[in-house]
mmCIF file with all atom_site columns, C-alpha atoms in Angstrom:
data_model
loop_
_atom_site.group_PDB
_atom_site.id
_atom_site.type_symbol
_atom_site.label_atom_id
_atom_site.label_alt_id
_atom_site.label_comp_id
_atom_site.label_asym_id
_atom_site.label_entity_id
_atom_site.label_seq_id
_atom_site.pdbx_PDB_ins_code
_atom_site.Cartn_x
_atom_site.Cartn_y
_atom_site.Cartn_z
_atom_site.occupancy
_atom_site.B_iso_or_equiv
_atom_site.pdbx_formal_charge
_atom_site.auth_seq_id
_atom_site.auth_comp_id
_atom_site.auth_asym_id
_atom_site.auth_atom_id
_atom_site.pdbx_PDB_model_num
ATOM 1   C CA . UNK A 1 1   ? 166.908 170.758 135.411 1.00 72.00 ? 279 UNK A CA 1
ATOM 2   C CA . UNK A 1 2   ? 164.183 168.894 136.644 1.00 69.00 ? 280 UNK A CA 1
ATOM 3   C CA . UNK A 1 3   ? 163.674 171.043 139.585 1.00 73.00 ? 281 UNK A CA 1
ATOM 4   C CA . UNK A 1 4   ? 163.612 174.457 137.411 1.00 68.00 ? 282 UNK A CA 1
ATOM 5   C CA . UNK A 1 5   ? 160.858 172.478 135.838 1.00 68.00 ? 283 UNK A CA 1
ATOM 6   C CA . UNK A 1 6   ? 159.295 171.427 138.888 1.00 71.00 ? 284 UNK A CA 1
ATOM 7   C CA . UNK A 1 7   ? 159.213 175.192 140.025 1.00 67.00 ? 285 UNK A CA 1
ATOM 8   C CA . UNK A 1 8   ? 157.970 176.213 136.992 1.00 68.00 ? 286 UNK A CA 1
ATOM 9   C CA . UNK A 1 9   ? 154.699 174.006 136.841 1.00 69.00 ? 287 UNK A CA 1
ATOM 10  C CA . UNK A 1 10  ? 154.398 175.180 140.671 1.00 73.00 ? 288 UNK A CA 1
ATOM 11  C CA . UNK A 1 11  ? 154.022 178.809 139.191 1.00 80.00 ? 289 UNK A CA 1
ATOM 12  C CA . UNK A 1 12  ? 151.126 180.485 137.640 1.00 82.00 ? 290 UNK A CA 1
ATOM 13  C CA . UNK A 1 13  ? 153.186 182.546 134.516 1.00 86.00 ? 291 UNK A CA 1
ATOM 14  C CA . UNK A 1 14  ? 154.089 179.030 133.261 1.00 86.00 ? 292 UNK A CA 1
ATOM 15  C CA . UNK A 1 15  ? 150.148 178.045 132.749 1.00 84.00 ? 293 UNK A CA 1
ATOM 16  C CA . UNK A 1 16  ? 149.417 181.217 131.539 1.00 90.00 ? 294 UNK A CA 1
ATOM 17  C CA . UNK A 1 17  ? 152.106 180.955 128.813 1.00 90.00 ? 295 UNK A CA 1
ATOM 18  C CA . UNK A 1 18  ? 151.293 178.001 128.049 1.00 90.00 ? 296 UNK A CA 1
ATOM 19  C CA . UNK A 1 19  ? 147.385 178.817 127.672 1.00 93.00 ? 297 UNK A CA 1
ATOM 20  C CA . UNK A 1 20  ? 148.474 182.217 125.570 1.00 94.00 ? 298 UNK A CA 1
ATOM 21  C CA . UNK A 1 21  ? 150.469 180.434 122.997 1.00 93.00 ? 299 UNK A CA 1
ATOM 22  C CA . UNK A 1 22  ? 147.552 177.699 122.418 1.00 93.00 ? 300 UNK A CA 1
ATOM 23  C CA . UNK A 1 23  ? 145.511 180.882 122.186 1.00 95.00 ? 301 UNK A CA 1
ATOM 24  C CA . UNK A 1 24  ? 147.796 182.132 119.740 1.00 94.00 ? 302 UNK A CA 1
ATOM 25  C CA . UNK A 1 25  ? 147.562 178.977 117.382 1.00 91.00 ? 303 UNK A CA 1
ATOM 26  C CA . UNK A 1 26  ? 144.005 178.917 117.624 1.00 90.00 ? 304 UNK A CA 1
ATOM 27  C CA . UNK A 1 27  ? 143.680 182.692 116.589 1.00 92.00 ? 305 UNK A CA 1
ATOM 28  C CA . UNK A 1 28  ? 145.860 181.895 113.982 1.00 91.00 ? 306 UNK A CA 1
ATOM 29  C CA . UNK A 1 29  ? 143.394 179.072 112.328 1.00 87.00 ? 307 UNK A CA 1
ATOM 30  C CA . UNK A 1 30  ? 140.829 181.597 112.747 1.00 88.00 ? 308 UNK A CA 1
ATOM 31  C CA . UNK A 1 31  ? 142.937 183.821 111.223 1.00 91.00 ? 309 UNK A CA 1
ATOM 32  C CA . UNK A 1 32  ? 143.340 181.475 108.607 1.00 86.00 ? 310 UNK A CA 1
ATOM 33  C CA . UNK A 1 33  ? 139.341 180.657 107.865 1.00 85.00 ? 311 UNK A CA 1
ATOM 34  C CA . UNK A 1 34  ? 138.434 184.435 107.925 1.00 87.00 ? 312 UNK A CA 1
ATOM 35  C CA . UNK A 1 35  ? 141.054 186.658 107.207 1.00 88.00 ? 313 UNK A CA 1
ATOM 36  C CA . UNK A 1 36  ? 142.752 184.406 104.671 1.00 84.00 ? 314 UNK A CA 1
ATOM 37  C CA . UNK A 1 37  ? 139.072 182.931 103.394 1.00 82.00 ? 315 UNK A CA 1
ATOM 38  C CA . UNK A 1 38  ? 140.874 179.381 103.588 1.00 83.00 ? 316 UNK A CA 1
ATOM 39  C CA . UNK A 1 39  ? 138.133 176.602 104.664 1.00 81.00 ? 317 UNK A CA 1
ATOM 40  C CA . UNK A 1 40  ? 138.780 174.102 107.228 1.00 82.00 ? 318 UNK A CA 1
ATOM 41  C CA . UNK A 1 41  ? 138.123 170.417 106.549 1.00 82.00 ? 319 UNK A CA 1
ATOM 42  C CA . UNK A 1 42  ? 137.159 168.039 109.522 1.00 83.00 ? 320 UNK A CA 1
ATOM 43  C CA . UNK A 1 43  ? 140.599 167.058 110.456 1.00 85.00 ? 321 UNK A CA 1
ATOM 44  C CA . UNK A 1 44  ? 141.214 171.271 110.772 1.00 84.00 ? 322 UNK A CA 1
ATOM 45  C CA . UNK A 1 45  ? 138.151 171.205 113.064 1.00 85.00 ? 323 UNK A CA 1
ATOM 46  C CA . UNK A 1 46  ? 139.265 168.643 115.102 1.00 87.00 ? 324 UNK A CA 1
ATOM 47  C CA . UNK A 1 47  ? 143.039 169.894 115.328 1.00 90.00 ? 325 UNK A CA 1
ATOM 48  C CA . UNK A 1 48  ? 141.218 173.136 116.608 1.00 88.00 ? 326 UNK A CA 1
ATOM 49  C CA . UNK A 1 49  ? 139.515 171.158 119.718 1.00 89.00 ? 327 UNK A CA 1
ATOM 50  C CA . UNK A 1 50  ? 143.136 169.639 120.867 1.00 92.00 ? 328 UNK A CA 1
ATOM 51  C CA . UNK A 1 51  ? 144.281 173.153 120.860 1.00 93.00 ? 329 UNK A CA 1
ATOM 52  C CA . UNK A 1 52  ? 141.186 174.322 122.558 1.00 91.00 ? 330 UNK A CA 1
ATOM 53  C CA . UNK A 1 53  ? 142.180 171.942 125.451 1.00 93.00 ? 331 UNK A CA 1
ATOM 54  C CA . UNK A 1 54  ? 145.669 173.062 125.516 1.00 94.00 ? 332 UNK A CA 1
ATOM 55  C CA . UNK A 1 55  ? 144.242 176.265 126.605 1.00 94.00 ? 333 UNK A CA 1
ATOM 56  C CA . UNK A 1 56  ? 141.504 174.509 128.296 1.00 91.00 ? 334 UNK A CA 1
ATOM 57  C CA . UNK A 1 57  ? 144.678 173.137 130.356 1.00 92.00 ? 335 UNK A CA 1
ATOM 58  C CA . UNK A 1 58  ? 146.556 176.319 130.917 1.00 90.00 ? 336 UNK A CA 1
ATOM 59  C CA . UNK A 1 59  ? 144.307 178.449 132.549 1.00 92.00 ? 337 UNK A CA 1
ATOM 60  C CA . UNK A 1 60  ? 142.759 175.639 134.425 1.00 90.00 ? 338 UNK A CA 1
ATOM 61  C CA . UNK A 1 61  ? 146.621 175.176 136.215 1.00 88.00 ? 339 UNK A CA 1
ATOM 62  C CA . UNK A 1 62  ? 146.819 179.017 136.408 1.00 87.00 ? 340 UNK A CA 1
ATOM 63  C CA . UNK A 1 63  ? 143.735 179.302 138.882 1.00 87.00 ? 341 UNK A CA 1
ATOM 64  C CA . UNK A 1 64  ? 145.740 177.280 141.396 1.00 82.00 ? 342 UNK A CA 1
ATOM 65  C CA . UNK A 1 65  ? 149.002 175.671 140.459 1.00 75.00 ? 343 UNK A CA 1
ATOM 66  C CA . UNK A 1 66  ? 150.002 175.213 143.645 1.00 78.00 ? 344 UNK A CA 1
ATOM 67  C CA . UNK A 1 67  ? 147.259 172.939 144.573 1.00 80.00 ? 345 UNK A CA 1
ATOM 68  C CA . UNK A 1 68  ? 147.646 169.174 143.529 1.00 75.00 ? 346 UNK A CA 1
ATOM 69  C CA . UNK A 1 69  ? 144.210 168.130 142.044 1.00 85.00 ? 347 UNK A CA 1
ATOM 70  C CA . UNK A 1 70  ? 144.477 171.169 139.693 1.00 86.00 ? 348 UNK A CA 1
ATOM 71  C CA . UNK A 1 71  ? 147.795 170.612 138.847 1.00 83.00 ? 349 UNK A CA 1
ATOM 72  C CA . UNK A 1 72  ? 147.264 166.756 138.021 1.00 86.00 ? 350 UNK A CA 1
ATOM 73  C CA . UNK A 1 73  ? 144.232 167.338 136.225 1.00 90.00 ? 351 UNK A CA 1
ATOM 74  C CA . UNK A 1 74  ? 145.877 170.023 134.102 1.00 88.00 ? 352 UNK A CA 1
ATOM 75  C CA . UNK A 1 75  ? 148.708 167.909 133.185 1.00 87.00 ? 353 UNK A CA 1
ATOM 76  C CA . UNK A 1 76  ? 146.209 165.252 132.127 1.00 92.00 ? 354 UNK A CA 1
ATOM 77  C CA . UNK A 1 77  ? 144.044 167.478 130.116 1.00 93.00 ? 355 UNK A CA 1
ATOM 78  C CA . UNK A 1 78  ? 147.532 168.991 128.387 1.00 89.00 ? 356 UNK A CA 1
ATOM 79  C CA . UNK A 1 79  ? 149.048 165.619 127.606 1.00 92.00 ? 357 UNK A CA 1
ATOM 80  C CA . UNK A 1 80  ? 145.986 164.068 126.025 1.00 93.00 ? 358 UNK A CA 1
ATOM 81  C CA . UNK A 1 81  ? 145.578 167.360 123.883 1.00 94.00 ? 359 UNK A CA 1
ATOM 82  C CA . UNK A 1 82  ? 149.132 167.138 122.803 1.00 94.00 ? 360 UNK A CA 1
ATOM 83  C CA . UNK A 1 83  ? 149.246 163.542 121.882 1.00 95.00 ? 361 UNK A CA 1
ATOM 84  C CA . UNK A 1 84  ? 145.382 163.082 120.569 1.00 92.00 ? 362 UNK A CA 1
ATOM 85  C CA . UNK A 1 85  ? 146.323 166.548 118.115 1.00 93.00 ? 363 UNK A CA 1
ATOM 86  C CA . UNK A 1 86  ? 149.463 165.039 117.063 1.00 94.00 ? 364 UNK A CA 1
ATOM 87  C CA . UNK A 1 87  ? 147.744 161.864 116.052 1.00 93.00 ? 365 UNK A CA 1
ATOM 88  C CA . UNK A 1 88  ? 145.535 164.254 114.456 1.00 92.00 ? 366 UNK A CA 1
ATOM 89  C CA . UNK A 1 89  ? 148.155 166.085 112.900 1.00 91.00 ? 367 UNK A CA 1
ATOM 90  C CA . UNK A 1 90  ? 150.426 162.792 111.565 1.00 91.00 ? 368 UNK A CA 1
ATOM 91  C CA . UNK A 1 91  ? 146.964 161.252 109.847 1.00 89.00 ? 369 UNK A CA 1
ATOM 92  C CA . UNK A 1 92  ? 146.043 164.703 108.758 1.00 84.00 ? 370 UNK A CA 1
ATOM 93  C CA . UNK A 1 93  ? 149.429 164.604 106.731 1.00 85.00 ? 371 UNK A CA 1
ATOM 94  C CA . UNK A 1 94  ? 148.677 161.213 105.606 1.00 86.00 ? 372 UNK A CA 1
ATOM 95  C CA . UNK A 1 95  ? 145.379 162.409 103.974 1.00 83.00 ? 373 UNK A CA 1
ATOM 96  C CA . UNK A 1 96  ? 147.757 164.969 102.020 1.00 80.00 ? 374 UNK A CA 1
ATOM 97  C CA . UNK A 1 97  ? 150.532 162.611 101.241 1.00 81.00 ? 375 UNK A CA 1
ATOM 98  C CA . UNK A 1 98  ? 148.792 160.075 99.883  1.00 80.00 ? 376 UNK A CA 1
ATOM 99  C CA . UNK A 1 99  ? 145.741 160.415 98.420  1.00 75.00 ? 377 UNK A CA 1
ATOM 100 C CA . UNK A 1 100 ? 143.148 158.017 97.705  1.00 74.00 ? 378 UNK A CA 1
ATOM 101 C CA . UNK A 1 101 ? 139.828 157.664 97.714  1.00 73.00 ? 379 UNK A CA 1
ATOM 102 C CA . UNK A 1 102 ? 140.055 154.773 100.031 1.00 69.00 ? 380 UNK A CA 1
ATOM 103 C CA . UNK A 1 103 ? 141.539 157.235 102.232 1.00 68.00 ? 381 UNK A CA 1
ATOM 104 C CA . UNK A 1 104 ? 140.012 160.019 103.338 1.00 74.00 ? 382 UNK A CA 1
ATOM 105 C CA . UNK A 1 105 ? 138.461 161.984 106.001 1.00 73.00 ? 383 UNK A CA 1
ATOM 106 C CA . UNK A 1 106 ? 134.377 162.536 106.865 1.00 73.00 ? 384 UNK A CA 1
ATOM 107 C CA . UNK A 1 107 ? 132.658 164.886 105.843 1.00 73.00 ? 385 UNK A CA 1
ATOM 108 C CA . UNK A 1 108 ? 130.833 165.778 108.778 1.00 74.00 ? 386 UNK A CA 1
ATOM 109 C CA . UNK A 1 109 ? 132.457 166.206 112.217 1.00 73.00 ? 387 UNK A CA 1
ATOM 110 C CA . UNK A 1 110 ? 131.623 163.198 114.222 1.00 73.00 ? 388 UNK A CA 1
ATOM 111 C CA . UNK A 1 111 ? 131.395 164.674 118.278 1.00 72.00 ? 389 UNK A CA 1
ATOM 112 C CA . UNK A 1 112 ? 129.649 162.684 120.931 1.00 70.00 ? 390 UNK A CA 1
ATOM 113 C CA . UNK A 1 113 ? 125.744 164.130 121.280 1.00 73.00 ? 391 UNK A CA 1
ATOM 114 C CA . UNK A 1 114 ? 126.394 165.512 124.251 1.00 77.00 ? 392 UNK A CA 1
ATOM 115 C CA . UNK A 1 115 ? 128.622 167.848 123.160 1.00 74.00 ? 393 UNK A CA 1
ATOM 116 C CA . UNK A 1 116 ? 128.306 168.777 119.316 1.00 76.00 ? 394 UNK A CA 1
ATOM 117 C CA . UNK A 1 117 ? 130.709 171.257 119.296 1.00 72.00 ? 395 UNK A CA 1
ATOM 118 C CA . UNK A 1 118 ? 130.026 171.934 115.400 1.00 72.00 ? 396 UNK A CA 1
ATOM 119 C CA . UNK A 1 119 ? 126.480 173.206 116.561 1.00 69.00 ? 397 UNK A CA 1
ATOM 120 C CA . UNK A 1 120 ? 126.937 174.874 119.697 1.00 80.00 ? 398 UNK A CA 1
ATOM 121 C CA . UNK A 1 121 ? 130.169 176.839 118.333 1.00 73.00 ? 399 UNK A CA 1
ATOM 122 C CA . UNK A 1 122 ? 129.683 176.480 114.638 1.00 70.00 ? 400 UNK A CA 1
ATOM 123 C CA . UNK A 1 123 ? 132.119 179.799 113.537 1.00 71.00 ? 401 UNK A CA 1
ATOM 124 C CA . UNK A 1 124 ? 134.645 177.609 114.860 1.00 72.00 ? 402 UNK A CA 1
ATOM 125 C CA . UNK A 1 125 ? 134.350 174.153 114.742 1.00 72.00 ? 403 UNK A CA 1
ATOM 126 C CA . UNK A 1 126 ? 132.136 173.299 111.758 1.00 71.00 ? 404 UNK A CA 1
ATOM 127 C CA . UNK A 1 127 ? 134.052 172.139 108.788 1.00 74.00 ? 405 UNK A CA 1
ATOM 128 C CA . UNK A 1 128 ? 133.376 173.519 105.207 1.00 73.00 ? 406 UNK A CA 1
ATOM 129 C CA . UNK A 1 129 ? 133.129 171.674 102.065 1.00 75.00 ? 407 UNK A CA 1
ATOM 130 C CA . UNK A 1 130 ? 136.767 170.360 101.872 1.00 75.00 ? 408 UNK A CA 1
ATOM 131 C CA . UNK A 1 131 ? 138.506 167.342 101.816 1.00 76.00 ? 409 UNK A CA 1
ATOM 132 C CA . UNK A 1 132 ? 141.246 167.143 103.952 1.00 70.00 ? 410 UNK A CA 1
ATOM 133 C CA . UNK A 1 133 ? 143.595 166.106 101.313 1.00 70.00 ? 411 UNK A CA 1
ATOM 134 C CA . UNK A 1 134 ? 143.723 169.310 99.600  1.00 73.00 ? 412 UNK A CA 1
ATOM 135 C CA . UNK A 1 135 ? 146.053 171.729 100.712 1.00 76.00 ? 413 UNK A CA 1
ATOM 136 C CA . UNK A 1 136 ? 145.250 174.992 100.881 1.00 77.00 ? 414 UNK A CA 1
ATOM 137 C CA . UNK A 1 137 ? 148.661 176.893 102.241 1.00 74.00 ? 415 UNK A CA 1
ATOM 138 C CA . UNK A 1 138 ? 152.286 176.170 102.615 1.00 73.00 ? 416 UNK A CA 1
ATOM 139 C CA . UNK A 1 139 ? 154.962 177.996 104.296 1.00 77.00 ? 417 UNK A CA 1
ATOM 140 C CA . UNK A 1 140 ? 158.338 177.093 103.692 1.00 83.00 ? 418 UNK A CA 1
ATOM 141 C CA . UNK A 1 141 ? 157.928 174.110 102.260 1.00 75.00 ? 419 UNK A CA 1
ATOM 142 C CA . UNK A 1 142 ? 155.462 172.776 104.580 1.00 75.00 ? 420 UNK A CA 1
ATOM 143 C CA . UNK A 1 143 ? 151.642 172.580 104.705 1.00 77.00 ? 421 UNK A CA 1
ATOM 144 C CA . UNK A 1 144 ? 149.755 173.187 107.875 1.00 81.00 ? 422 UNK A CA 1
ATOM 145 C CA . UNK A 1 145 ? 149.335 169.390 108.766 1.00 84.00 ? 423 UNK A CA 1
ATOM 146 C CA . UNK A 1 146 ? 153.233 169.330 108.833 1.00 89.00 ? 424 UNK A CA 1
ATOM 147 C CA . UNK A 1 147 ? 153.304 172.988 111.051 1.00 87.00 ? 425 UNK A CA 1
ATOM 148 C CA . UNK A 1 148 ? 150.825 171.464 113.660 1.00 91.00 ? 426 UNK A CA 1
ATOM 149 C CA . UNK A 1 149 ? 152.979 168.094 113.669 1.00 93.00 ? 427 UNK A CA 1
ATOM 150 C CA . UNK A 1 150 ? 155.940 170.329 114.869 1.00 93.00 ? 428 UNK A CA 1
ATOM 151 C CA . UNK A 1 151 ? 153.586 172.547 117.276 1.00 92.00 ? 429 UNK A CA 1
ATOM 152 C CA . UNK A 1 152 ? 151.868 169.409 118.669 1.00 94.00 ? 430 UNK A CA 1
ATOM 153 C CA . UNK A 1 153 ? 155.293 167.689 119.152 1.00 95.00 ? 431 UNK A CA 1
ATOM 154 C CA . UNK A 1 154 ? 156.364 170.763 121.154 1.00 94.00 ? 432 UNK A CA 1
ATOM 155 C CA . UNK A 1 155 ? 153.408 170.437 123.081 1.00 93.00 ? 433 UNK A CA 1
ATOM 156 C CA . UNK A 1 156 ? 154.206 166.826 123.996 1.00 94.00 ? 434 UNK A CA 1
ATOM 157 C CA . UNK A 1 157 ? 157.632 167.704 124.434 1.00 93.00 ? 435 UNK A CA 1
ATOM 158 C CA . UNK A 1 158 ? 157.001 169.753 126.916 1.00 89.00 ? 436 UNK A CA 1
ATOM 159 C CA . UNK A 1 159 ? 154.501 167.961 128.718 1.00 90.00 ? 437 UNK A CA 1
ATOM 160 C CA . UNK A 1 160 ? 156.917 164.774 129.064 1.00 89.00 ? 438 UNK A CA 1
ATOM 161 C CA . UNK A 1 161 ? 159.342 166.732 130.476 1.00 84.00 ? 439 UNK A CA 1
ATOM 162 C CA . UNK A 1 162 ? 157.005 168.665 133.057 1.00 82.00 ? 440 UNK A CA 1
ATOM 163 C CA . UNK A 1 163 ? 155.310 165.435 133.827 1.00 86.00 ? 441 UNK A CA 1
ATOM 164 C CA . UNK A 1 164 ? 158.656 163.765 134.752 1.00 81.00 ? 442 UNK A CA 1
ATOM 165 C CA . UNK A 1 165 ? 159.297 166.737 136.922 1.00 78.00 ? 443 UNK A CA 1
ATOM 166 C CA . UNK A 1 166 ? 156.473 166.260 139.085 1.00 78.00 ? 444 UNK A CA 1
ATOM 167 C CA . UNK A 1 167 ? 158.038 163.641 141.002 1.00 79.00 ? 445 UNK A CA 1
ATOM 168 C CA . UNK A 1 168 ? 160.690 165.243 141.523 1.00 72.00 ? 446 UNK A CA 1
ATOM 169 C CA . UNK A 1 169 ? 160.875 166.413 145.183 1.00 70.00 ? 447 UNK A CA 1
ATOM 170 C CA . UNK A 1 170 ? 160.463 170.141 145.758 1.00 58.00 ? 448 UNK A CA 1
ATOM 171 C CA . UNK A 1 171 ? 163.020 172.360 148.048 1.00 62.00 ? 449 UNK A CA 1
ATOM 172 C CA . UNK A 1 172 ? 161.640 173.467 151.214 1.00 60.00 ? 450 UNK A CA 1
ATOM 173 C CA . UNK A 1 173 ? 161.521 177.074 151.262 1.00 61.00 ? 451 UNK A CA 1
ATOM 174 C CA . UNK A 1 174 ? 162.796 178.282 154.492 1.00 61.00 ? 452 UNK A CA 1
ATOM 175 C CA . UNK A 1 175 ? 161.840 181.690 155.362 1.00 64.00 ? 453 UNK A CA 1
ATOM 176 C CA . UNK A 1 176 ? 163.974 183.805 157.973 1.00 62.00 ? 454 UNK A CA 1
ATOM 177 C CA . UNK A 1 177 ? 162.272 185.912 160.389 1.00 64.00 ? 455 UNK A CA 1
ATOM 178 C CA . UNK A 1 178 ? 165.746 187.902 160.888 1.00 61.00 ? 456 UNK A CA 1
ATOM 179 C CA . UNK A 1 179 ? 167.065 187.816 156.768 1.00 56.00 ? 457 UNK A CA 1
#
């Protein structure tokens, strides 16, 4: 199993998958904010920049998989996006389960100076007027801090499994003049 794995992370569909269904969560939050007029709070905001470097991740693999930097630095990029938004995600439910007014989220976005995301990009990443313990939309039962908790997990999931993969040894591939 570990070499199908291993193969797979060697192989440039895998990174582009992995980049389009990122994309596809983060269309769906924009989805969300314009088609379905729902606001995002901070916590939405920030949930949309760990998803941001899941794609970030994916097509950086996909230029060269093959190559080890790349690879490595992929990996890194996808497991701290998958872990930091399912910390995100988990105290994002918190904020919903429990409210308090001793816990809550900011009201402003707090990104480092250098890159104020909520400026440069602020269609996508600047938060409106909502605190993050309201909830806005539920599917089945669950809200979308609860949805992301299970995409997140997948994420992470995933990664571990990839990540254990890597050192596993690859097959030479012999190639046959005469075959």
């Amino acid at each position: 199993m570990l070499s199908y794995f291993k193969q797979l992370s060697l192989n440039r569909t895998a990174w582009l998958l992995l980049a389009f269904i990122a994309f596809a969560l983060e269309a769906t939050g924009i989805y969300f904010q314009y088609g379905m007029e729902l606001v995002p709070c901070v916590m939405c905001v920030y949930e949309r920049l760990a998803i941001l470097g899941l794609i970030i991740a994916g097509l950086l693999a996909s230029i060269s998989p093959r190559f080890f930097l790349t690879r490595w630095l992929a990996l890194f990029i996808w497991g701290f996006s998958a872990f930091k938004g399912l910390a995100l995600a988990v105290k994002h439910h918190d904020y919903q389960a429990n409210p308090s007014p001793w816990n809550q989220c900011e009201f402003k976005p707090e990104f480092p100076q250098t890159m104020p995301f909520d400026q440069w990009f602020p269609s996508i990443f600047a938060p409106g007027p909502v605190n993050c313990s309201e909830k806005q939309w539920e599917m089945l039962g669950l809200g979308m801090p609860e949805w992301l908790i299970v995409a997140f997990a997948m994420f992470a999931l995933a990664f571990v499994i990839v990540l254990i993969s890597q050192f596993k040894r690859a097959k030479p591939q012999y190639r046959s003049v005469f075959r």
